Tab-separated table of C-alpha atoms in Angstrom:
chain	number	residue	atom	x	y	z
A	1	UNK	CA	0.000	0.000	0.000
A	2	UNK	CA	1.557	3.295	-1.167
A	3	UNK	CA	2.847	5.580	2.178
A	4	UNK	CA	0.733	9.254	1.366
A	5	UNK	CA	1.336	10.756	4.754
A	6	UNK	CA	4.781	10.941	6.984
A	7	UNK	CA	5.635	7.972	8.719
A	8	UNK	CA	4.461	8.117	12.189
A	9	UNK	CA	5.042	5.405	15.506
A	10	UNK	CA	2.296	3.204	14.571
A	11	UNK	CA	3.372	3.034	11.461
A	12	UNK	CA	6.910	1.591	12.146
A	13	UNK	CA	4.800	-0.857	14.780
A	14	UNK	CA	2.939	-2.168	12.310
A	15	UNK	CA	5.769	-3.096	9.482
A	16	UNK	CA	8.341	-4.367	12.282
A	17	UNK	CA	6.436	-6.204	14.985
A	18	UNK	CA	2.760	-7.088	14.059
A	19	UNK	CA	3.776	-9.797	11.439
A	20	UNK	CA	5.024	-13.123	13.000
A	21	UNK	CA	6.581	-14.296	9.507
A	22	UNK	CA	8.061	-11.735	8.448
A	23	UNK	CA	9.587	-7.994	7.668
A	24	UNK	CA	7.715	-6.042	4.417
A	25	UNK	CA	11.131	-4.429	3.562
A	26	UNK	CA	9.504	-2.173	0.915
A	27	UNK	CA	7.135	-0.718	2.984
A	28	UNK	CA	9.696	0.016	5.480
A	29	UNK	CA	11.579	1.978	2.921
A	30	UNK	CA	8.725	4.221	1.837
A	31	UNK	CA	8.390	4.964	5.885
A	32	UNK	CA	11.707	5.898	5.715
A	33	UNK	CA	11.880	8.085	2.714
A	34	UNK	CA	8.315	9.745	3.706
A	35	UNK	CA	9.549	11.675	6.690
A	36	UNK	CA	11.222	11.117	10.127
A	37	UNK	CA	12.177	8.015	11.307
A	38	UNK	CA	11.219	7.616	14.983
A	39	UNK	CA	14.588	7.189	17.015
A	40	UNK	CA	13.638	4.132	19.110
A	41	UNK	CA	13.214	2.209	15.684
A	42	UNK	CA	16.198	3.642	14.426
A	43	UNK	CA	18.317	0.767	15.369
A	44	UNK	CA	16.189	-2.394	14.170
A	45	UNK	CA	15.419	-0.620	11.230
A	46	UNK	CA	19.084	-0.126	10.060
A	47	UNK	CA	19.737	-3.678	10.691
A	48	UNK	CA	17.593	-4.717	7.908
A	49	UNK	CA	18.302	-2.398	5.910
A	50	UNK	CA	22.175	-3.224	6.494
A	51	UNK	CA	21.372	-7.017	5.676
A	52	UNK	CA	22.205	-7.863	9.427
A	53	UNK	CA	18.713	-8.654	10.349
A	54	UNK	CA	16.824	-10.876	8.128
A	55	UNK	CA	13.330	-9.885	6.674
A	56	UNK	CA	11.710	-13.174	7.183
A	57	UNK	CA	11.717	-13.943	11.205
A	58	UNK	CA	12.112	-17.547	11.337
A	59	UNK	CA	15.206	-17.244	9.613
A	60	UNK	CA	16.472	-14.076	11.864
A	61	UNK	CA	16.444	-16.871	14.521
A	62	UNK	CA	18.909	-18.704	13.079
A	63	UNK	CA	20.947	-15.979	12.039
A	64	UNK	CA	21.463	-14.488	15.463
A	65	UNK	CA	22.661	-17.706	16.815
A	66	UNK	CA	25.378	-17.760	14.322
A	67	UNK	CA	26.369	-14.427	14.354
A	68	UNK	CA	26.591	-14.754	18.221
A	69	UNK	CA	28.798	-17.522	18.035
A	70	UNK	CA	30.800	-15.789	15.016
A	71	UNK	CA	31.704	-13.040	17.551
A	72	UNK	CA	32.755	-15.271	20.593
A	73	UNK	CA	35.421	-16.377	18.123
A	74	UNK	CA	36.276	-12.964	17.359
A	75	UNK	CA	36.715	-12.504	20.432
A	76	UNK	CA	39.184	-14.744	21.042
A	77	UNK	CA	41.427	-14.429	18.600
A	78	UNK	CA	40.825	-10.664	17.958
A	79	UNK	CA	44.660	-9.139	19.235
A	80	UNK	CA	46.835	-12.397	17.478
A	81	UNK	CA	48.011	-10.827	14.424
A	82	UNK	CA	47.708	-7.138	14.908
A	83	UNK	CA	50.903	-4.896	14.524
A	84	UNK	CA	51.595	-3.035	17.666
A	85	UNK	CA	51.544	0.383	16.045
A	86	UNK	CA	47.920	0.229	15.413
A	87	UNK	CA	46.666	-0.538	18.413
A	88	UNK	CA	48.256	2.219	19.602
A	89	UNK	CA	47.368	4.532	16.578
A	90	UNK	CA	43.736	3.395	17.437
A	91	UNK	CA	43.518	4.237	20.838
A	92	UNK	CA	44.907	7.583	20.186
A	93	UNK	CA	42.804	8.228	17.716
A	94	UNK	CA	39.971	7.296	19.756
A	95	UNK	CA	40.676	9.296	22.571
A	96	UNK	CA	41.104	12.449	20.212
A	97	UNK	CA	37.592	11.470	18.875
A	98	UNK	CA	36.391	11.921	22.649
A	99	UNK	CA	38.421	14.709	23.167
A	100	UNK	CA	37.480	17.036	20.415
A	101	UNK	CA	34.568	18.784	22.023
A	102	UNK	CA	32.391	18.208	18.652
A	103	UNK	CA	28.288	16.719	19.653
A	104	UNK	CA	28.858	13.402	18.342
A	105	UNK	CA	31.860	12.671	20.753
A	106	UNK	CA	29.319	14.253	23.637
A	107	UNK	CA	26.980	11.751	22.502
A	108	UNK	CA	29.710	8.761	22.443
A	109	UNK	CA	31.809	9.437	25.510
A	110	UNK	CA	31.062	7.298	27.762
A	111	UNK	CA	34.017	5.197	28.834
A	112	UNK	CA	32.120	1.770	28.144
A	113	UNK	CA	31.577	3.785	24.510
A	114	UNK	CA	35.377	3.859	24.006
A	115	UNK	CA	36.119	0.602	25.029
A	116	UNK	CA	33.651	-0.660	22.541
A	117	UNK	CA	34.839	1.146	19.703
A	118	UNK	CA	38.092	0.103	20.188
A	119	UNK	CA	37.070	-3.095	20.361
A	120	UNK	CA	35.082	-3.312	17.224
A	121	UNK	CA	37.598	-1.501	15.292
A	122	UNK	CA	40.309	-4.076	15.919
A	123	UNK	CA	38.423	-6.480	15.926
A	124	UNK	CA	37.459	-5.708	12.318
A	125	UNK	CA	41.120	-4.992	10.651
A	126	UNK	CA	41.883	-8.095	12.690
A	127	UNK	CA	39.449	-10.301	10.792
A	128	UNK	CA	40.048	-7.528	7.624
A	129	UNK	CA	43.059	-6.835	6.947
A	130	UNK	CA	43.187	-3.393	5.254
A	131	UNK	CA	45.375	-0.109	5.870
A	132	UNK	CA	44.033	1.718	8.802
A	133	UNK	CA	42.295	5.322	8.889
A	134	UNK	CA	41.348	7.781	11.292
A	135	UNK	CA	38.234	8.033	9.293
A	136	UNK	CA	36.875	4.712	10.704
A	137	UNK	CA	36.858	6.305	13.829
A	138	UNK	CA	33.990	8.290	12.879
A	139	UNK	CA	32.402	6.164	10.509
A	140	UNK	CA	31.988	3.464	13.881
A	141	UNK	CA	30.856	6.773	15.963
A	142	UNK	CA	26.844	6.919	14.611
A	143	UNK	CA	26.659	3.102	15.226
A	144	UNK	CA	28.090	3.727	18.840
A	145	UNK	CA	24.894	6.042	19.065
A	146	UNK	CA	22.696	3.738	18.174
A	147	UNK	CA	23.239	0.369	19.040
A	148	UNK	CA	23.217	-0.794	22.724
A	149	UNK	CA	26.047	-4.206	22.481
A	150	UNK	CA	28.949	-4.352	21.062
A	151	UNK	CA	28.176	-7.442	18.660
A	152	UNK	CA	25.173	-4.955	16.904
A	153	UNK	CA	27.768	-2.144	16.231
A	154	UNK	CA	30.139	-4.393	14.709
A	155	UNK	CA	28.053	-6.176	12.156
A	156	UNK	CA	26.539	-2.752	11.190
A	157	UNK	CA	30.109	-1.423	10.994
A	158	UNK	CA	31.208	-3.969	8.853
A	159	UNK	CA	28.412	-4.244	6.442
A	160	UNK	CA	28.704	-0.556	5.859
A	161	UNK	CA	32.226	-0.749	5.287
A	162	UNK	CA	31.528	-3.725	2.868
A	163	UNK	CA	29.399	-1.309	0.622
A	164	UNK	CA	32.151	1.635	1.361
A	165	UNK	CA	35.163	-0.285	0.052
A	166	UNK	CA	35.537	0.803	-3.694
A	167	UNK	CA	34.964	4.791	-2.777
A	168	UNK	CA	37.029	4.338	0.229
A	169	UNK	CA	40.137	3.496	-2.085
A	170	UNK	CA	41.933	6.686	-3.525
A	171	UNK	CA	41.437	5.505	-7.209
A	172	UNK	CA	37.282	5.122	-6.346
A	173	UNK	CA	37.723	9.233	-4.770
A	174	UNK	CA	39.457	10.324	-7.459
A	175	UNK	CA	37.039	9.373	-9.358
A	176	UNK	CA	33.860	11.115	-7.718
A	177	UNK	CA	36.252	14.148	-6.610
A	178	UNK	CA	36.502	14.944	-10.556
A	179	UNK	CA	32.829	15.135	-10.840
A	180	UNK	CA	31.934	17.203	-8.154
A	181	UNK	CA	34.382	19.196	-9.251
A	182	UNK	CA	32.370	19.701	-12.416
A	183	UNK	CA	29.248	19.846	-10.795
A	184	UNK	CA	30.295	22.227	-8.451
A	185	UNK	CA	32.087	25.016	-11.118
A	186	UNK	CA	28.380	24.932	-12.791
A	187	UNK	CA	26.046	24.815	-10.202
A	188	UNK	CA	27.825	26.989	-7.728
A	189	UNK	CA	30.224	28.977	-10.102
A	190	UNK	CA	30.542	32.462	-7.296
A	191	UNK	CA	31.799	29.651	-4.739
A	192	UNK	CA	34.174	27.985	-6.346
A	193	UNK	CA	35.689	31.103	-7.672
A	194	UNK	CA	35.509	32.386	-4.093
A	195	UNK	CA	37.426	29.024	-3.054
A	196	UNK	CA	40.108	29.164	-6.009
A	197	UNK	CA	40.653	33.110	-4.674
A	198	UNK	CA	41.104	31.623	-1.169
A	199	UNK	CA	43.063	28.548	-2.049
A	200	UNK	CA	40.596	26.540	-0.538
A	201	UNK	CA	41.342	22.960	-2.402
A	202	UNK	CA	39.129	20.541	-2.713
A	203	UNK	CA	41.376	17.646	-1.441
A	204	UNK	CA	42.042	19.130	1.573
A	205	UNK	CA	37.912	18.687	2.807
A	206	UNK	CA	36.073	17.070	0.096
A	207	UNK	CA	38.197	13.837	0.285
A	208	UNK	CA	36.995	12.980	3.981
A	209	UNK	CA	33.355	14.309	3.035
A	210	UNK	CA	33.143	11.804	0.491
A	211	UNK	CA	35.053	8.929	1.753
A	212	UNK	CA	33.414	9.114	5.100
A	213	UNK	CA	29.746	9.975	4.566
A	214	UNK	CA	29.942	13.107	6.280
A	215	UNK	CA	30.151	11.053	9.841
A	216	UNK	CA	33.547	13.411	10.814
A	217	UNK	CA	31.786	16.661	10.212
A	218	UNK	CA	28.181	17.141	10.467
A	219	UNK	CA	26.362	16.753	13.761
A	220	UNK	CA	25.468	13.088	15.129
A	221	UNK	CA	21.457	13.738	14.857
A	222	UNK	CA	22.204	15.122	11.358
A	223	UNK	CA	24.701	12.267	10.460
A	224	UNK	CA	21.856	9.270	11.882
A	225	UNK	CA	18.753	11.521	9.796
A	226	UNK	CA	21.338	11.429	6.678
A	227	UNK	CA	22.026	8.168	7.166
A	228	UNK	CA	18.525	6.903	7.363
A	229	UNK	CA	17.705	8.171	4.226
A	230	UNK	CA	21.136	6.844	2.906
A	231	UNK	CA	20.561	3.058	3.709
A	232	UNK	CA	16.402	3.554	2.911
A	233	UNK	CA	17.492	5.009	-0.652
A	234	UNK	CA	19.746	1.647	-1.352
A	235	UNK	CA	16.671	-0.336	-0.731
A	236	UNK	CA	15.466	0.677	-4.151
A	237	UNK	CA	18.591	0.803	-6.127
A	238	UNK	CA	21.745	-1.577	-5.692
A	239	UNK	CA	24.009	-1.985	-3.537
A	240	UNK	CA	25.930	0.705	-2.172
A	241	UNK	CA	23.420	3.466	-4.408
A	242	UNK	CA	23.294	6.093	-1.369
A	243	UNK	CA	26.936	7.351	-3.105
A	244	UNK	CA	24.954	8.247	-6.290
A	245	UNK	CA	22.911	11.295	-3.800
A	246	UNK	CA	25.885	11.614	-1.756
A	247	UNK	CA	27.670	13.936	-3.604
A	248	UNK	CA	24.394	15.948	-4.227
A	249	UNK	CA	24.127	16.272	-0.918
A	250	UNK	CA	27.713	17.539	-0.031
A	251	UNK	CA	26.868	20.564	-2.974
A	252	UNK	CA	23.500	20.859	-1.035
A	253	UNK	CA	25.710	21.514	2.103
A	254	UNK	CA	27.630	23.918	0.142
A	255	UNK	CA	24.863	26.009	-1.138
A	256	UNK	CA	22.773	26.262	1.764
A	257	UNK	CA	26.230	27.327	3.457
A	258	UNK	CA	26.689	29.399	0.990
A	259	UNK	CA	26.161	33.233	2.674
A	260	UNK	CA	28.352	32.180	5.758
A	261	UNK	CA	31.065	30.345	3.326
A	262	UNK	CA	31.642	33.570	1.092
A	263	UNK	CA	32.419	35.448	4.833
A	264	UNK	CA	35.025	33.347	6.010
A	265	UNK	CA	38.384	33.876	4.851
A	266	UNK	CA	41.018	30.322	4.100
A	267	UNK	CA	41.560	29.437	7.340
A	268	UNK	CA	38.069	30.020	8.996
A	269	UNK	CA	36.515	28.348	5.838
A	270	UNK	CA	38.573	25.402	6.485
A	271	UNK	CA	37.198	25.094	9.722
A	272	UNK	CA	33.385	25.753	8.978
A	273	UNK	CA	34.202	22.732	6.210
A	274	UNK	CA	35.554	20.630	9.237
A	275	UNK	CA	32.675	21.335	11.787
A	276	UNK	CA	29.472	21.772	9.882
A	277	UNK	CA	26.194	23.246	12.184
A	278	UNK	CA	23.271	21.107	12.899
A	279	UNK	CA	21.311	21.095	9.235
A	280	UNK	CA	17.760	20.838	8.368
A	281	UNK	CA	18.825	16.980	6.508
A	282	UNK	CA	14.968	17.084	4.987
A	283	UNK	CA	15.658	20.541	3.495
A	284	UNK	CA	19.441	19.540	2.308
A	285	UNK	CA	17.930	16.210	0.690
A	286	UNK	CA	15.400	18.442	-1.127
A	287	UNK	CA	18.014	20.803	-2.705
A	288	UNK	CA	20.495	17.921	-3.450
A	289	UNK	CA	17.673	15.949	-5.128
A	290	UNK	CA	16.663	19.522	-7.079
A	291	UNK	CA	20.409	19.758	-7.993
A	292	UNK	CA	21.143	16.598	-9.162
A	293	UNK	CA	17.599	17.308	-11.444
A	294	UNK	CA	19.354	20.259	-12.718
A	295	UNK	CA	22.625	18.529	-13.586
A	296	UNK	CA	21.364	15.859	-15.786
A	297	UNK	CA	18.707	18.109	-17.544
A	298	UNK	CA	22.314	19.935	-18.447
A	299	UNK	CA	24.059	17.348	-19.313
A	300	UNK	CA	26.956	18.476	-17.036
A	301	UNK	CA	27.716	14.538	-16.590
């Protein structure tokens, strides 16, 4: 049944829990996409969208068991083959993470919360092996917000790093930096002049925007509304289709930004780039879905 009004609690009730067979994934995506997600079903909700929960419930049974006992063995052998150095570049970058002063770390700073996402972060290049970045830091920090054990924020982790892993590489950046780029000269053209007469470069803040779904800067109750929308929007494309908006969303950022960015000189708009305010995400989702419309009716692509 089509969704013509914004999703509301009942609404979320019915999809998730009245059904003893199983999860109506579809309809849970038009909630999503209508309006507002409801925090408390914030967390079951990503873990079907993520794939970690499974939409039909006799089958989540089975799955939980296993991925229960697929962490106890993580657990044991998560510190055998680590190198020293990151561990230690790990915790230090964790403790910055808490120390920075931005909301998300408020949110997150628990001391259990730091335990835990050092745990799952080790755990995961343990059982991953792939070059370690401060960026996972913060991509971990919204699922650190959400989730209430340490087993749910490591199987969210790692399924969104499994849908992460070509943009994460520099080659996969490159490649969406040199669009924006594009986009951004001919959507935005007073900016970007504004930034080339600054020096601002676009590899020294677009590069983390992209790479780590805006987790580092925005606010966490921004970053969790974006990222509803984000792992909803997949649910009707393929895998990993959330990066096709994403960049229209980081020009959205831009242009709505766009009277306090041309005030700021280099330095200060280097900073504004690196601690975004709390956003309106339903108004920045509107304008990057309006840009993006203008950008292929150009053929600027």
């Amino acid at each position: 049944m089509p969704i013509t009004q914004p999703a509301g609690h009942q609404d979320f009730v019915e999809v998730l829990h009245e059904s003893e067979t199983h999860v109506d994934i579809p309809v849970l995506t038009q909630l999503c996409l209508s309006g507002a997600m409801p925090a408390k079903f914030r967390a079951e909700t990503w873990r079907y969208f993520l794939g970690v929960s499974r939409a039909e419930k006799l089958e989540e049974m089975s799955t939980v068991k296993r991925m229960a006992q697929e962490y106890v063995e993580l657990e044991r052998v998560w510190a055998l083959s680590l190198d020293a150095d990151v561990i230690r570049r790990v915790r230090h970058d964790i403790r910055r993470y808490h120390q920075a002063g931005t909301d998300q770390s408020r949110e997150t700073a628990s001391a259990n919360s730091r335990v835990h996402m050092e745990q799952v972060i080790l755990r995961y290049l343990n059982y991953h092996p792939r070059e370690y970045t401060r960026g996972l830091v913060h991509l971990l920090g919204p699922f650190v917000h959400v989730y209430a054990t340490e087993r749910e924020m490591y199987y969210c982790f790692e399924a969104l790093l499994s849908r992460l892993d070509d943009r994460l590489s520099d080659e996969g950046c490159l490649e969406v930096m040199v669009s924006f780029n594009t986009i951004f000269r001919h959507t935005l053209p007073e900016l970007y002049r504004y930034f080339e007469d600054e020096s601002v470069s676009a590899k020294d803040w677009l590069l983390p925007w992209l790479r780590f779904l805006l987790a580092k800067e925005l606010p966490v109750q921004s970053v969790l509304k974006l990222w509803d929308v984000y792992f909803a929007h997949e649910q009707q494309a393929s895998h990993g289709a959330y990066f096709e908006l994403h960049p229209y969303v980081c020009l959205a950022i831009l242009q709505l930004s766009i009277e306090d960015l041309l005030e700021l000189d280099h330095t200060e708009i280097h900073w504004y780039l690196d601690h975004l305010p709390p956003m309106d995400i339903s108004n920045v989702l509107t304008t990057a879905r309006n840009i993006r419309e203008d950008v292929l009716s150009r053929n600027l692509l």
